[in-house]
């Protein structure tokens, strides 16, 4: 009888183990780090595209190429190193481009579409070397087929990591950035096809890198929130201090937004919500945790919600001419 009971017990254990006889373990939690997911949405609803595409990365540059009706992504930091890849996304699939020429690999560069010249403009970023990297000051343009090195080194705006560039009406505008944890910039520049021109007047926002920046088409102004400011007493490799202030830029002048809004937030993104006519600050790090919060500013008040995309920072985000947005990657690793 005892032998029979043991036999039955062994049969039950084998059945629970499955046809291979091995135990069924619960899924192993993903280690936080670079993300490689693709999302599109209008600010209210978001859809994940479960498709093949670029390797996971953060701090990639992304812009919508309105002349060719595709998004263009360049560079970023992958688990294998800093990328020099050029990818396009047509709302359905990613394509790895094979240009004859290309910028050196980099992360945290600025990129936007230039309507006047019908090209995508890339500026600055951090190019890897044997130590902490070289802060770039080069300007490249993308015509849908190949890259052109327009300015190899620029004295103005000069070397910058973490600047932001947006399409602002019929031109591109470059804002901010930093040179290590030594010099942080709060100025604005535009590109005329041959050189960069300063377009703002003092006083300017305190210098910062990795700010959330978006064009407000209703007011013909630029909205800026947060980013990293200088960390006094820190070394050149410090990431900076998260900021919690907001500014608008119009007609050459900067104005602070005095209404209290989001807590200090860095490496966030900004989108323009055409449904509500508001600037939205999405993602980023609220030290030390990544967030998927959405803070919207309507010119008078802030509203606070969450978006249906997992928390992250350093994501590649851009919008098309209808203000639909593409979100790719970023990182969900905690830290500040």
Short mmCIF file of C-alpha atoms in Angstrom, two decimals:
data_model
loop_
_atom_site.label_atom_id
_atom_site.label_comp_id
_atom_site.label_asym_id
_atom_site.label_seq_id
_atom_site.Cartn_x
_atom_site.Cartn_y
_atom_site.Cartn_z
CA UNK A 1 0.00 0.00 0.00
CA UNK A 2 2.82 2.37 0.88
CA UNK A 3 4.50 1.64 -2.46
CA UNK A 4 1.25 2.39 -4.31
CA UNK A 5 0.84 5.73 -2.53
CA UNK A 6 4.39 6.73 -3.48
CA UNK A 7 3.76 5.79 -7.10
CA UNK A 8 0.62 7.93 -7.23
CA UNK A 9 2.49 10.87 -5.65
CA UNK A 10 5.25 10.62 -8.23
CA UNK A 11 2.68 10.60 -11.06
CA UNK A 12 1.03 13.74 -9.66
CA UNK A 13 4.37 15.53 -9.37
CA UNK A 14 5.25 14.60 -12.93
CA UNK A 15 1.92 15.95 -14.19
CA UNK A 16 2.45 19.27 -12.39
CA UNK A 17 5.93 19.57 -13.86
CA UNK A 18 4.62 19.48 -17.42
CA UNK A 19 5.42 17.21 -20.37
CA UNK A 20 9.18 17.70 -20.08
CA UNK A 21 9.22 16.88 -16.42
CA UNK A 22 10.92 20.25 -15.57
CA UNK A 23 9.47 22.78 -13.12
CA UNK A 24 7.59 25.76 -14.62
CA UNK A 25 9.27 28.89 -13.24
CA UNK A 26 7.62 32.31 -13.16
CA UNK A 27 9.04 34.85 -15.66
CA UNK A 28 12.27 36.48 -14.54
CA UNK A 29 11.78 40.23 -13.98
CA UNK A 30 13.52 42.37 -16.61
CA UNK A 31 16.66 44.11 -15.42
CA UNK A 32 16.10 47.89 -15.66
CA UNK A 33 18.07 49.55 -18.45
CA UNK A 34 17.76 50.59 -22.11
CA UNK A 35 14.36 50.07 -23.75
CA UNK A 36 13.57 49.21 -27.37
CA UNK A 37 9.78 49.58 -27.58
CA UNK A 38 7.88 51.67 -30.14
CA UNK A 39 4.72 53.65 -29.34
CA UNK A 40 2.53 56.12 -31.24
CA UNK A 41 -0.28 58.28 -29.91
CA UNK A 42 -2.04 61.63 -29.82
CA UNK A 43 -1.37 62.50 -26.19
CA UNK A 44 -4.48 60.77 -24.87
CA UNK A 45 -4.33 57.26 -26.34
CA UNK A 46 -1.18 55.29 -27.10
CA UNK A 47 -0.54 52.12 -29.11
CA UNK A 48 2.49 49.87 -28.87
CA UNK A 49 3.89 48.56 -32.16
CA UNK A 50 5.28 45.09 -31.55
CA UNK A 51 7.65 45.12 -34.49
CA UNK A 52 11.32 44.57 -35.21
CA UNK A 53 13.46 47.68 -35.11
CA UNK A 54 16.45 49.39 -33.51
CA UNK A 55 18.26 47.87 -30.57
CA UNK A 56 17.29 49.25 -27.15
CA UNK A 57 18.83 52.68 -26.51
CA UNK A 58 18.49 55.97 -24.70
CA UNK A 59 19.47 59.53 -25.67
CA UNK A 60 18.85 58.92 -29.38
CA UNK A 61 17.95 61.95 -31.54
CA UNK A 62 14.56 61.82 -33.29
CA UNK A 63 12.75 64.15 -35.71
CA UNK A 64 9.85 63.99 -38.15
CA UNK A 65 11.03 64.50 -41.73
CA UNK A 66 7.99 66.29 -43.14
CA UNK A 67 9.35 66.33 -46.71
CA UNK A 68 9.49 62.53 -46.80
CA UNK A 69 6.75 61.75 -44.27
CA UNK A 70 8.90 59.56 -42.02
CA UNK A 71 10.53 59.85 -38.62
CA UNK A 72 14.34 59.83 -38.58
CA UNK A 73 16.36 58.58 -35.63
CA UNK A 74 20.11 58.80 -35.17
CA UNK A 75 22.55 57.46 -32.59
CA UNK A 76 21.86 56.86 -28.91
CA UNK A 77 23.44 54.71 -26.23
CA UNK A 78 22.83 50.97 -26.65
CA UNK A 79 23.94 48.09 -24.40
CA UNK A 80 26.82 47.52 -26.85
CA UNK A 81 27.98 51.14 -27.05
CA UNK A 82 27.17 54.46 -28.70
CA UNK A 83 25.38 54.13 -32.05
CA UNK A 84 25.97 55.76 -35.44
CA UNK A 85 22.89 54.18 -37.02
CA UNK A 86 20.24 56.04 -38.99
CA UNK A 87 16.73 54.58 -38.82
CA UNK A 88 13.42 55.71 -40.32
CA UNK A 89 9.89 54.88 -39.17
CA UNK A 90 6.86 55.18 -41.47
CA UNK A 91 4.10 54.54 -38.89
CA UNK A 92 4.25 50.81 -39.62
CA UNK A 93 7.86 49.63 -39.68
CA UNK A 94 11.46 50.62 -38.97
CA UNK A 95 14.09 50.70 -41.75
CA UNK A 96 17.85 50.79 -41.15
CA UNK A 97 19.29 53.25 -43.66
CA UNK A 98 22.65 52.79 -45.38
CA UNK A 99 23.93 56.31 -46.14
CA UNK A 100 27.27 56.81 -47.89
CA UNK A 101 28.23 59.32 -45.20
CA UNK A 102 27.21 59.60 -41.56
CA UNK A 103 28.03 61.51 -38.39
CA UNK A 104 30.31 59.91 -35.80
CA UNK A 105 28.47 57.87 -33.15
CA UNK A 106 26.94 60.00 -30.40
CA UNK A 107 24.28 60.30 -27.75
CA UNK A 108 22.29 63.23 -26.38
CA UNK A 109 22.45 65.27 -29.60
CA UNK A 110 19.80 67.72 -30.86
CA UNK A 111 17.84 67.15 -34.07
CA UNK A 112 14.85 68.73 -35.85
CA UNK A 113 13.35 69.23 -39.31
CA UNK A 114 14.18 72.47 -41.13
CA UNK A 115 11.11 73.42 -43.26
CA UNK A 116 12.95 76.17 -45.16
CA UNK A 117 15.59 73.78 -46.52
CA UNK A 118 13.59 70.52 -46.33
CA UNK A 119 16.31 68.69 -44.43
CA UNK A 120 16.76 67.30 -40.93
CA UNK A 121 19.44 69.12 -38.90
CA UNK A 122 21.64 67.38 -36.29
CA UNK A 123 23.81 69.25 -33.79
CA UNK A 124 26.28 68.34 -31.06
CA UNK A 125 25.99 65.52 -28.55
CA UNK A 126 28.60 63.38 -26.83
CA UNK A 127 30.97 61.36 -29.04
CA UNK A 128 32.64 58.42 -27.26
CA UNK A 129 36.38 58.32 -26.64
CA UNK A 130 38.69 56.60 -24.16
CA UNK A 131 37.36 58.58 -21.18
CA UNK A 132 34.08 60.46 -20.69
CA UNK A 133 33.54 61.41 -24.32
CA UNK A 134 34.07 64.45 -26.55
CA UNK A 135 31.39 67.15 -26.61
CA UNK A 136 30.60 67.83 -30.27
CA UNK A 137 29.92 71.12 -32.08
CA UNK A 138 29.35 69.79 -35.59
CA UNK A 139 26.28 70.37 -37.77
CA UNK A 140 24.94 67.68 -40.13
CA UNK A 141 21.93 67.61 -42.44
CA UNK A 142 19.92 64.61 -43.70
CA UNK A 143 18.16 64.76 -47.08
CA UNK A 144 16.39 61.42 -46.88
CA UNK A 145 19.26 59.51 -48.50
CA UNK A 146 22.55 60.75 -47.11
CA UNK A 147 24.15 62.92 -44.43
CA UNK A 148 26.17 66.07 -45.18
CA UNK A 149 28.78 67.49 -42.80
CA UNK A 150 27.88 71.18 -43.06
CA UNK A 151 30.05 72.52 -40.22
CA UNK A 152 32.78 70.31 -38.78
CA UNK A 153 33.28 72.51 -35.72
CA UNK A 154 31.25 75.53 -34.69
CA UNK A 155 32.49 78.25 -32.35
CA UNK A 156 28.91 79.32 -31.84
CA UNK A 157 26.87 77.72 -30.37
CA UNK A 158 30.01 75.69 -29.58
CA UNK A 159 30.39 72.20 -28.07
CA UNK A 160 27.17 71.06 -26.39
CA UNK A 161 25.82 67.86 -24.89
CA UNK A 162 22.09 67.65 -24.20
CA UNK A 163 20.91 70.65 -26.25
CA UNK A 164 17.36 70.56 -27.57
CA UNK A 165 16.24 71.46 -31.09
CA UNK A 166 12.67 71.92 -32.35
CA UNK A 167 10.87 72.97 -35.50
CA UNK A 168 9.46 76.39 -34.65
CA UNK A 169 7.24 77.62 -37.45
CA UNK A 170 9.42 77.85 -40.58
CA UNK A 171 12.77 77.42 -38.84
CA UNK A 172 14.66 75.30 -36.34
CA UNK A 173 15.58 76.60 -32.89
CA UNK A 174 18.37 75.17 -30.72
CA UNK A 175 18.20 75.67 -26.95
CA UNK A 176 20.57 75.04 -24.05
CA UNK A 177 22.93 72.14 -23.48
CA UNK A 178 26.12 71.89 -21.50
CA UNK A 179 29.87 71.45 -21.75
CA UNK A 180 30.49 68.75 -19.11
CA UNK A 181 29.54 69.92 -15.61
CA UNK A 182 31.45 73.13 -16.31
CA UNK A 183 29.28 75.39 -18.47
CA UNK A 184 25.51 75.18 -18.91
CA UNK A 185 23.68 77.24 -21.54
CA UNK A 186 20.24 78.89 -21.53
CA UNK A 187 20.41 80.58 -24.94
CA UNK A 188 18.49 80.14 -28.22
CA UNK A 189 19.86 79.85 -31.76
CA UNK A 190 18.50 79.33 -35.26
CA UNK A 191 20.04 77.82 -38.41
CA UNK A 192 20.05 79.73 -41.72
CA UNK A 193 21.52 76.93 -43.84
CA UNK A 194 25.10 78.10 -43.44
CA UNK A 195 25.58 79.28 -39.85
CA UNK A 196 23.95 79.51 -36.43
CA UNK A 197 22.48 82.85 -35.30
CA UNK A 198 21.66 83.90 -31.73
CA UNK A 199 18.02 84.97 -31.50
CA UNK A 200 17.35 85.74 -27.81
CA UNK A 201 18.16 88.53 -25.41
CA UNK A 202 19.08 88.54 -21.74
CA UNK A 203 17.90 87.70 -19.18
CA UNK A 204 17.76 84.05 -20.20
CA UNK A 205 16.78 80.95 -18.22
CA UNK A 206 19.51 79.49 -16.01
CA UNK A 207 21.72 77.21 -18.10
CA UNK A 208 20.57 73.62 -18.50
CA UNK A 209 20.89 70.41 -20.49
CA UNK A 210 18.27 67.78 -21.32
CA UNK A 211 15.31 70.13 -20.87
CA UNK A 212 11.78 69.38 -22.10
CA UNK A 213 11.16 71.78 -25.02
CA UNK A 214 8.22 72.15 -27.42
CA UNK A 215 6.82 74.67 -29.91
CA UNK A 216 3.45 76.22 -29.05
CA UNK A 217 1.80 76.84 -32.45
CA UNK A 218 -1.18 78.59 -30.87
CA UNK A 219 0.99 81.29 -29.33
CA UNK A 220 4.03 81.10 -31.66
CA UNK A 221 6.21 80.59 -28.63
CA UNK A 222 8.60 78.02 -27.19
CA UNK A 223 7.91 76.24 -23.91
CA UNK A 224 10.82 74.98 -21.77
CA UNK A 225 10.68 72.95 -18.59
CA UNK A 226 13.30 71.47 -16.23
CA UNK A 227 16.50 69.73 -17.24
CA UNK A 228 19.86 69.53 -15.49
CA UNK A 229 21.68 72.58 -14.13
CA UNK A 230 25.25 72.92 -12.88
CA UNK A 231 26.20 70.96 -9.77
CA UNK A 232 28.46 73.29 -7.81
CA UNK A 233 31.52 71.55 -6.46
CA UNK A 234 31.00 68.50 -8.68
CA UNK A 235 33.54 67.24 -11.16
CA UNK A 236 33.27 67.55 -14.95
CA UNK A 237 31.60 64.13 -15.20
CA UNK A 238 28.71 65.00 -12.86
CA UNK A 239 25.23 64.78 -14.38
CA UNK A 240 24.03 68.06 -12.88
CA UNK A 241 21.16 69.10 -10.60
CA UNK A 242 17.53 68.48 -11.68
CA UNK A 243 15.56 71.70 -12.24
CA UNK A 244 11.87 72.44 -11.71
CA UNK A 245 11.30 75.79 -13.46
CA UNK A 246 9.37 76.60 -16.64
CA UNK A 247 9.88 79.34 -19.24
CA UNK A 248 8.39 80.64 -22.46
CA UNK A 249 10.27 82.29 -25.31
CA UNK A 250 8.59 84.66 -27.77
CA UNK A 251 9.80 87.53 -29.92
CA UNK A 252 13.36 87.27 -28.66
CA UNK A 253 12.42 87.49 -24.96
CA UNK A 254 12.24 84.92 -22.18
CA UNK A 255 9.52 84.93 -19.51
CA UNK A 256 9.43 82.69 -16.42
CA UNK A 257 6.24 80.79 -15.57
CA UNK A 258 5.59 81.65 -11.96
CA UNK A 259 2.83 79.10 -11.31
CA UNK A 260 4.10 76.10 -9.37
CA UNK A 261 4.15 72.99 -11.53
CA UNK A 262 5.92 69.65 -11.65
CA UNK A 263 8.59 68.80 -9.11
CA UNK A 264 12.20 68.95 -10.30
CA UNK A 265 12.40 66.70 -13.33
CA UNK A 266 15.20 65.94 -15.75
CA UNK A 267 15.78 64.06 -19.03
CA UNK A 268 12.05 64.45 -19.74
CA UNK A 269 10.33 65.12 -23.08
CA UNK A 270 7.70 67.60 -24.20
CA UNK A 271 4.86 67.29 -26.72
CA UNK A 272 2.16 69.65 -27.94
CA UNK A 273 -1.33 68.25 -27.29
CA UNK A 274 -3.39 69.49 -30.23
CA UNK A 275 -6.62 68.21 -28.63
CA UNK A 276 -6.32 70.43 -25.58
CA UNK A 277 -3.98 73.16 -26.83
CA UNK A 278 -1.50 72.44 -24.06
CA UNK A 279 2.21 71.76 -23.70
CA UNK A 280 2.81 68.40 -22.04
CA UNK A 281 5.90 67.35 -20.08
CA UNK A 282 6.19 63.55 -20.20
CA UNK A 283 8.55 60.94 -18.78
CA UNK A 284 11.88 61.85 -17.13
CA UNK A 285 13.41 61.16 -13.72
CA UNK A 286 12.00 62.47 -10.48
CA UNK A 287 15.03 61.50 -8.45
CA UNK A 288 15.70 58.69 -8.27
CA UNK A 289 12.81 57.05 -10.12
CA UNK A 290 11.74 57.17 -13.78
CA UNK A 291 8.19 58.39 -14.32
CA UNK A 292 5.36 58.17 -16.83
CA UNK A 293 3.64 61.29 -15.57
CA UNK A 294 2.17 63.89 -17.90
CA UNK A 295 2.14 67.52 -16.73
CA UNK A 296 0.21 69.84 -19.06
CA UNK A 297 0.41 73.64 -19.13
CA UNK A 298 -2.41 75.64 -20.74
CA UNK A 299 -0.90 79.08 -20.19
CA UNK A 300 -2.62 79.52 -16.82
CA UNK A 301 -2.70 76.26 -14.88
CA UNK A 302 -1.01 72.87 -14.67
CA UNK A 303 -2.86 69.57 -14.84
CA UNK A 304 -1.37 66.23 -13.81
CA UNK A 305 -2.14 62.80 -15.28
CA UNK A 306 -0.28 59.70 -16.41
CA UNK A 307 0.19 58.35 -19.92
CA UNK A 308 -0.34 54.74 -20.94
CA UNK A 309 3.33 54.02 -21.55
CA UNK A 310 5.69 52.55 -18.95
CA UNK A 311 7.95 54.98 -17.06
CA UNK A 312 11.27 55.97 -18.66
CA UNK A 313 13.79 58.74 -19.20
CA UNK A 314 15.96 59.73 -22.16
CA UNK A 315 13.35 58.51 -24.65
CA UNK A 316 13.37 59.56 -28.30
CA UNK A 317 10.16 61.55 -28.87
CA UNK A 318 8.97 63.54 -31.88
CA UNK A 319 5.69 64.64 -33.46
CA UNK A 320 4.49 64.75 -37.06
CA UNK A 321 2.74 67.72 -38.67
CA UNK A 322 -0.63 66.54 -37.29
CA UNK A 323 0.89 66.41 -33.77
CA UNK A 324 0.77 62.63 -33.55
CA UNK A 325 3.76 61.45 -31.53
CA UNK A 326 6.32 58.67 -31.80
CA UNK A 327 8.07 57.38 -28.67
CA UNK A 328 11.02 55.02 -28.89
CA UNK A 329 13.12 53.50 -26.13
CA UNK A 330 14.75 55.38 -23.31
CA UNK A 331 15.74 53.73 -20.05
CA UNK A 332 13.89 52.68 -16.91
CA UNK A 333 16.98 52.40 -14.73
CA UNK A 334 16.73 54.45 -11.51
CA UNK A 335 19.32 57.09 -10.67
CA UNK A 336 20.17 60.78 -10.69
#
